[in-house]
Amino acid sequence: MACLVTLWGCRLTFNFGRKGAYQLKFWQGEEDYRWKVLRERKEFQNRFVWAVFDLFFISIYQNALVLIMTFPSLVLMGVDKPFGWLDAGAAALMLFFIIYETVADEQQWRFQTTKWQMIKGGKTLDELPAPYNKGFNTTGLWGRSRHPNYFAEQGIWCAFYLFTVAGGIGVINWTIIGALLILVLFQGSSALGEEISASKYPAYHDYCNSLPKFFPALRAK
């Protein structure tokens, strides 16, 4: 469990780091683009309101959530039970989702990097060749669901919870709260991301109507 979570953390750190998030002058690092959009909303124009949101949701809640997500490993530290077939299944499933998310992130990174290179070269979005002229990625895993990375992230922590079932804690136990909070988080996160994309790209609405949000379709669109 520790190895898998460490692998997950390395993937996340690398993917965020290559976007310019980490700098020695930390105040110059790139932030998640969605925070800028939220700050511009009417309800967050008040600096005090934004400061409270920043403190409690961005700073405190998100760090607390990482701890909550790892509760299954905490309870299993006191369990003396041999590694079994269900443990192996949970480990294989979690590793699969980590790889799935890595592939989705890499596909998105390559698409966006190529798109912005052409735009910075002087071309408008309409002048770009397909599929870049849409502005958003519809290739690879992104042609099977709108949020393959979110699908995998939710799968990772559901698989992590399965370790408690394998450890004899019970099919339903209190550590499920981490997986449930992740499911809730990505409902809101995906809705915000789609709202932003739909405001920028006219074809995004049709994309949303043609593919499932998380679970991949059997055929690419």
Short mmCIF file of the C-alpha atoms (twelve columns), coordinates in Angstrom:
data_MODEL
# 
_entry.id   MODEL 
# 
loop_
_atom_site.group_PDB 
_atom_site.id 
_atom_site.type_symbol 
_atom_site.label_atom_id 
_atom_site.label_alt_id 
_atom_site.label_comp_id 
_atom_site.label_asym_id 
_atom_site.label_seq_id 
_atom_site.Cartn_x 
_atom_site.Cartn_y 
_atom_site.Cartn_z 
_atom_site.pdbx_PDB_model_num 
ATOM 1   C CA . MET A 1   0.000   0.000   0.000   1 
ATOM 2   C CA . ALA A 2   2.841   2.367   0.869   1 
ATOM 3   C CA . CYS A 3   4.614   1.645   -2.414  1 
ATOM 4   C CA . LEU A 4   1.480   2.233   -4.462  1 
ATOM 5   C CA . VAL A 5   0.673   5.511   -2.725  1 
ATOM 6   C CA . THR A 6   4.275   6.645   -3.179  1 
ATOM 7   C CA . LEU A 7   4.026   5.817   -6.886  1 
ATOM 8   C CA . TRP A 8   0.768   7.787   -7.062  1 
ATOM 9   C CA . GLY A 9   2.459   10.732  -5.338  1 
ATOM 10  C CA . CYS A 10  5.427   10.669  -7.716  1 
ATOM 11  C CA . ARG A 11  3.099   10.700  -10.719 1 
ATOM 12  C CA . LEU A 12  1.090   13.596  -9.340  1 
ATOM 13  C CA . THR A 13  4.189   15.597  -8.388  1 
ATOM 14  C CA . PHE A 14  5.776   15.100  -11.807 1 
ATOM 15  C CA . ASN A 15  2.624   16.029  -13.704 1 
ATOM 16  C CA . PHE A 16  2.110   19.194  -11.657 1 
ATOM 17  C CA . GLY A 17  5.799   20.076  -11.672 1 
ATOM 18  C CA . ARG A 18  6.209   20.035  -15.447 1 
ATOM 19  C CA . LYS A 19  3.466   22.647  -15.675 1 
ATOM 20  C CA . GLY A 20  5.694   25.052  -13.744 1 
ATOM 21  C CA . ALA A 21  4.111   24.633  -10.335 1 
ATOM 22  C CA . TYR A 22  7.305   24.330  -8.304  1 
ATOM 23  C CA . GLN A 23  9.775   27.192  -8.115  1 
ATOM 24  C CA . LEU A 24  12.477  28.177  -5.635  1 
ATOM 25  C CA . LYS A 25  10.595  31.459  -5.475  1 
ATOM 26  C CA . PHE A 26  7.405   29.611  -4.592  1 
ATOM 27  C CA . TRP A 27  5.180   32.649  -5.089  1 
ATOM 28  C CA . GLN A 28  6.089   32.584  -8.791  1 
ATOM 29  C CA . GLY A 29  4.955   28.983  -9.380  1 
ATOM 30  C CA . GLU A 30  1.980   28.249  -11.605 1 
ATOM 31  C CA . GLU A 31  -1.315  27.586  -9.859  1 
ATOM 32  C CA . ASP A 32  -4.226  25.440  -11.005 1 
ATOM 33  C CA . TYR A 33  -5.982  27.462  -13.745 1 
ATOM 34  C CA . ARG A 34  -9.352  26.958  -12.053 1 
ATOM 35  C CA . TRP A 35  -8.413  29.092  -9.041  1 
ATOM 36  C CA . LYS A 36  -7.977  32.138  -11.287 1 
ATOM 37  C CA . VAL A 37  -11.423 31.559  -12.774 1 
ATOM 38  C CA . LEU A 38  -12.986 31.235  -9.318  1 
ATOM 39  C CA . ARG A 39  -11.316 34.427  -8.080  1 
ATOM 40  C CA . GLU A 40  -12.963 36.352  -10.915 1 
ATOM 41  C CA . ARG A 41  -16.455 35.273  -9.887  1 
ATOM 42  C CA . LYS A 42  -18.693 37.789  -8.193  1 
ATOM 43  C CA . GLU A 43  -18.976 35.848  -4.939  1 
ATOM 44  C CA . PHE A 44  -15.196 35.856  -4.515  1 
ATOM 45  C CA . GLN A 45  -14.551 39.505  -5.350  1 
ATOM 46  C CA . ASN A 46  -14.493 40.274  -1.658  1 
ATOM 47  C CA . ARG A 47  -10.892 39.651  -0.581  1 
ATOM 48  C CA . PHE A 48  -11.926 38.420  2.851   1 
ATOM 49  C CA . VAL A 49  -14.281 35.823  1.337   1 
ATOM 50  C CA . TRP A 50  -11.517 34.612  -0.973  1 
ATOM 51  C CA . ALA A 51  -9.028  34.474  1.911   1 
ATOM 52  C CA . VAL A 52  -11.420 32.307  3.935   1 
ATOM 53  C CA . PHE A 53  -11.987 29.989  0.944   1 
ATOM 54  C CA . ASP A 54  -8.251  29.842  0.293   1 
ATOM 55  C CA . LEU A 55  -7.480  28.977  3.917   1 
ATOM 56  C CA . PHE A 56  -10.177 26.413  4.609   1 
ATOM 57  C CA . PHE A 57  -10.707 24.698  1.245   1 
ATOM 58  C CA . ILE A 58  -7.491  25.086  -0.717  1 
ATOM 59  C CA . SER A 59  -5.022  24.927  2.168   1 
ATOM 60  C CA . ILE A 60  -6.647  22.961  4.995   1 
ATOM 61  C CA . TYR A 61  -9.337  20.746  3.444   1 
ATOM 62  C CA . GLN A 62  -7.286  19.487  0.520   1 
ATOM 63  C CA . ASN A 63  -4.400  18.491  2.793   1 
ATOM 64  C CA . ALA A 64  -6.804  16.884  5.248   1 
ATOM 65  C CA . LEU A 65  -8.383  14.991  2.355   1 
ATOM 66  C CA . VAL A 66  -5.037  13.412  1.461   1 
ATOM 67  C CA . LEU A 67  -4.807  12.138  5.045   1 
ATOM 68  C CA . ILE A 68  -8.398  10.862  5.002   1 
ATOM 69  C CA . MET A 69  -7.795  9.044   1.721   1 
ATOM 70  C CA . THR A 70  -5.004  7.035   3.350   1 
ATOM 71  C CA . PHE A 71  -7.043  5.931   6.392   1 
ATOM 72  C CA . PRO A 72  -7.237  2.350   5.041   1 
ATOM 73  C CA . SER A 73  -3.478  1.956   5.535   1 
ATOM 74  C CA . LEU A 74  -3.787  3.352   9.054   1 
ATOM 75  C CA . VAL A 75  -6.313  0.760   10.227  1 
ATOM 76  C CA . LEU A 76  -4.464  -2.086  8.515   1 
ATOM 77  C CA . MET A 77  -1.283  -1.377  10.446  1 
ATOM 78  C CA . GLY A 78  -2.862  -3.253  13.330  1 
ATOM 79  C CA . VAL A 79  -4.088  -6.214  11.275  1 
ATOM 80  C CA . ASP A 80  -2.101  -9.441  11.297  1 
ATOM 81  C CA . LYS A 81  -3.410  -11.244 8.243   1 
ATOM 82  C CA . PRO A 82  -1.455  -12.862 5.379   1 
ATOM 83  C CA . PHE A 83  -1.386  -11.226 1.973   1 
ATOM 84  C CA . GLY A 84  -4.154  -12.914 -0.033  1 
ATOM 85  C CA . TRP A 85  -5.774  -13.003 -3.434  1 
ATOM 86  C CA . LEU A 86  -8.026  -10.040 -2.652  1 
ATOM 87  C CA . ASP A 87  -4.987  -7.984  -1.631  1 
ATOM 88  C CA . ALA A 88  -3.360  -8.897  -4.937  1 
ATOM 89  C CA . GLY A 89  -6.508  -7.900  -6.793  1 
ATOM 90  C CA . ALA A 90  -6.678  -4.536  -5.024  1 
ATOM 91  C CA . ALA A 91  -2.992  -3.901  -5.736  1 
ATOM 92  C CA . ALA A 92  -3.351  -4.835  -9.419  1 
ATOM 93  C CA . LEU A 93  -6.455  -2.671  -9.769  1 
ATOM 94  C CA . MET A 94  -4.801  0.319   -8.126  1 
ATOM 95  C CA . LEU A 95  -1.689  -0.057  -10.283 1 
ATOM 96  C CA . PHE A 96  -3.874  -0.275  -13.389 1 
ATOM 97  C CA . PHE A 97  -5.610  2.998   -12.526 1 
ATOM 98  C CA . ILE A 98  -2.283  4.718   -11.798 1 
ATOM 99  C CA . ILE A 99  -1.029  3.686   -15.239 1 
ATOM 100 C CA . TYR A 100 -4.351  4.691   -16.826 1 
ATOM 101 C CA . GLU A 101 -4.144  8.148   -15.276 1 
ATOM 102 C CA . THR A 102 -0.501  8.515   -16.293 1 
ATOM 103 C CA . VAL A 103 -1.412  7.738   -19.910 1 
ATOM 104 C CA . ALA A 104 -4.342  10.191  -19.817 1 
ATOM 105 C CA . ASP A 105 -2.130  12.939  -18.379 1 
ATOM 106 C CA . GLU A 106 0.570   12.309  -20.988 1 
ATOM 107 C CA . GLN A 107 -1.950  12.434  -23.834 1 
ATOM 108 C CA . GLN A 108 -3.361  15.689  -22.520 1 
ATOM 109 C CA . TRP A 109 0.110   17.167  -22.006 1 
ATOM 110 C CA . ARG A 110 1.213   16.367  -25.565 1 
ATOM 111 C CA . PHE A 111 -2.027  17.677  -27.055 1 
ATOM 112 C CA . GLN A 112 -1.952  20.975  -25.159 1 
ATOM 113 C CA . THR A 113 1.788   21.472  -25.699 1 
ATOM 114 C CA . THR A 114 1.442   21.008  -29.463 1 
ATOM 115 C CA . LYS A 115 -1.639  23.228  -29.606 1 
ATOM 116 C CA . TRP A 116 -0.015  26.105  -27.741 1 
ATOM 117 C CA . GLN A 117 3.194   25.842  -29.743 1 
ATOM 118 C CA . MET A 118 1.195   26.436  -32.919 1 
ATOM 119 C CA . ILE A 119 -0.806  29.280  -31.348 1 
ATOM 120 C CA . LYS A 120 2.348   30.977  -30.070 1 
ATOM 121 C CA . GLY A 121 3.718   30.560  -33.588 1 
ATOM 122 C CA . GLY A 122 1.069   32.960  -34.841 1 
ATOM 123 C CA . LYS A 123 -1.876  30.733  -35.764 1 
ATOM 124 C CA . THR A 124 -5.405  31.209  -34.477 1 
ATOM 125 C CA . LEU A 125 -7.379  28.284  -33.098 1 
ATOM 126 C CA . ASP A 126 -9.448  28.042  -36.300 1 
ATOM 127 C CA . GLU A 127 -6.278  27.805  -38.378 1 
ATOM 128 C CA . LEU A 128 -4.942  24.778  -36.509 1 
ATOM 129 C CA . PRO A 129 -5.202  21.323  -38.093 1 
ATOM 130 C CA . ALA A 130 -7.649  18.795  -36.677 1 
ATOM 131 C CA . PRO A 131 -8.032  17.798  -33.890 1 
ATOM 132 C CA . TYR A 132 -6.224  20.824  -32.402 1 
ATOM 133 C CA . ASN A 133 -8.673  23.308  -33.902 1 
ATOM 134 C CA . LYS A 134 -11.310 22.195  -31.411 1 
ATOM 135 C CA . GLY A 135 -9.149  23.526  -28.581 1 
ATOM 136 C CA . PHE A 136 -9.680  20.505  -26.338 1 
ATOM 137 C CA . ASN A 137 -8.399  16.949  -26.548 1 
ATOM 138 C CA . THR A 138 -10.642 14.302  -28.124 1 
ATOM 139 C CA . THR A 139 -7.946  11.727  -28.912 1 
ATOM 140 C CA . GLY A 140 -6.771  8.591   -27.119 1 
ATOM 141 C CA . LEU A 141 -8.457  8.027   -23.777 1 
ATOM 142 C CA . TRP A 142 -10.054 11.470  -24.136 1 
ATOM 143 C CA . GLY A 143 -12.024 10.066  -27.054 1 
ATOM 144 C CA . ARG A 144 -13.646 7.506   -24.782 1 
ATOM 145 C CA . SER A 145 -14.649 9.683   -21.832 1 
ATOM 146 C CA . ARG A 146 -14.522 13.370  -20.995 1 
ATOM 147 C CA . HIS A 147 -12.405 12.928  -17.871 1 
ATOM 148 C CA . PRO A 148 -10.278 9.765   -18.084 1 
ATOM 149 C CA . ASN A 149 -7.852  11.185  -15.519 1 
ATOM 150 C CA . TYR A 150 -10.655 11.772  -13.006 1 
ATOM 151 C CA . PHE A 151 -12.077 8.326   -13.699 1 
ATOM 152 C CA . ALA A 152 -8.698  6.796   -12.881 1 
ATOM 153 C CA . GLU A 153 -8.180  8.938   -9.773  1 
ATOM 154 C CA . GLN A 154 -11.491 7.803   -8.328  1 
ATOM 155 C CA . GLY A 155 -10.642 4.215   -9.215  1 
ATOM 156 C CA . ILE A 156 -7.287  4.476   -7.435  1 
ATOM 157 C CA . TRP A 157 -8.844  5.294   -4.080  1 
ATOM 158 C CA . CYS A 158 -11.709 2.861   -4.427  1 
ATOM 159 C CA . ALA A 159 -9.097  0.153   -5.073  1 
ATOM 160 C CA . PHE A 160 -7.128  1.391   -2.064  1 
ATOM 161 C CA . TYR A 161 -10.227 0.943   0.082   1 
ATOM 162 C CA . LEU A 162 -10.493 -2.679  -1.076  1 
ATOM 163 C CA . PHE A 163 -7.390  -3.450  0.969   1 
ATOM 164 C CA . THR A 164 -9.481  -3.012  4.134   1 
ATOM 165 C CA . VAL A 165 -11.987 -5.559  2.835   1 
ATOM 166 C CA . ALA A 166 -9.110  -7.942  2.164   1 
ATOM 167 C CA . GLY A 167 -7.814  -7.280  5.661   1 
ATOM 168 C CA . GLY A 168 -11.077 -8.407  7.231   1 
ATOM 169 C CA . ILE A 169 -12.189 -4.959  8.433   1 
ATOM 170 C CA . GLY A 170 -15.540 -5.463  6.737   1 
ATOM 171 C CA . VAL A 171 -17.088 -4.848  3.331   1 
ATOM 172 C CA . ILE A 172 -18.384 -1.499  4.586   1 
ATOM 173 C CA . ASN A 173 -16.242 0.239   7.184   1 
ATOM 174 C CA . TRP A 174 -15.555 3.800   8.276   1 
ATOM 175 C CA . THR A 175 -12.441 4.250   6.107   1 
ATOM 176 C CA . ILE A 176 -14.689 4.350   3.041   1 
ATOM 177 C CA . ILE A 177 -15.105 8.059   3.759   1 
ATOM 178 C CA . GLY A 178 -11.927 8.794   1.812   1 
ATOM 179 C CA . ALA A 179 -13.152 7.134   -1.375  1 
ATOM 180 C CA . LEU A 180 -16.588 8.736   -0.999  1 
ATOM 181 C CA . LEU A 181 -15.111 12.220  -0.574  1 
ATOM 182 C CA . ILE A 182 -13.047 11.698  -3.724  1 
ATOM 183 C CA . LEU A 183 -16.182 10.750  -5.661  1 
ATOM 184 C CA . VAL A 184 -17.933 13.892  -4.417  1 
ATOM 185 C CA . LEU A 185 -14.890 16.092  -5.101  1 
ATOM 186 C CA . PHE A 186 -14.643 15.069  -8.732  1 
ATOM 187 C CA . GLN A 187 -18.313 15.683  -9.357  1 
ATOM 188 C CA . GLY A 188 -17.741 19.338  -8.488  1 
ATOM 189 C CA . SER A 189 -14.304 19.543  -10.088 1 
ATOM 190 C CA . SER A 190 -15.482 18.072  -13.392 1 
ATOM 191 C CA . ALA A 191 -18.517 20.372  -13.458 1 
ATOM 192 C CA . LEU A 192 -16.304 23.440  -13.001 1 
ATOM 193 C CA . GLY A 193 -13.832 22.282  -15.628 1 
ATOM 194 C CA . GLU A 194 -16.595 21.634  -18.148 1 
ATOM 195 C CA . GLU A 195 -18.166 25.006  -17.465 1 
ATOM 196 C CA . ILE A 196 -14.838 26.692  -18.223 1 
ATOM 197 C CA . SER A 197 -14.212 24.638  -21.375 1 
ATOM 198 C CA . ALA A 198 -17.742 25.213  -22.687 1 
ATOM 199 C CA . SER A 199 -17.259 28.973  -22.299 1 
ATOM 200 C CA . LYS A 200 -14.085 28.857  -24.426 1 
ATOM 201 C CA . TYR A 201 -14.785 26.224  -27.068 1 
ATOM 202 C CA . PRO A 202 -18.080 26.133  -29.051 1 
ATOM 203 C CA . ALA A 203 -17.739 22.426  -29.888 1 
ATOM 204 C CA . TYR A 204 -17.344 21.362  -26.269 1 
ATOM 205 C CA . HIS A 205 -21.083 21.119  -25.680 1 
ATOM 206 C CA . ASP A 206 -21.398 18.507  -28.441 1 
ATOM 207 C CA . TYR A 207 -18.420 16.664  -26.980 1 
ATOM 208 C CA . CYS A 208 -20.198 16.467  -23.619 1 
ATOM 209 C CA . ASN A 209 -23.298 15.054  -25.273 1 
ATOM 210 C CA . SER A 210 -21.352 12.408  -27.176 1 
ATOM 211 C CA . LEU A 211 -19.289 10.822  -24.387 1 
ATOM 212 C CA . PRO A 212 -19.779 9.690   -20.776 1 
ATOM 213 C CA . LYS A 213 -18.208 11.861  -18.118 1 
ATOM 214 C CA . PHE A 214 -16.013 9.270   -16.397 1 
ATOM 215 C CA . PHE A 215 -16.491 5.643   -17.373 1 
ATOM 216 C CA . PRO A 216 -14.943 5.026   -20.805 1 
ATOM 217 C CA . ALA A 217 -17.153 4.203   -23.763 1 
ATOM 218 C CA . LEU A 218 -16.417 0.967   -25.590 1 
ATOM 219 C CA . ARG A 219 -15.791 2.870   -28.821 1 
ATOM 220 C CA . ALA A 220 -13.852 6.072   -29.271 1 
ATOM 221 C CA . LYS A 221 -15.779 9.058   -30.632 1 
# 
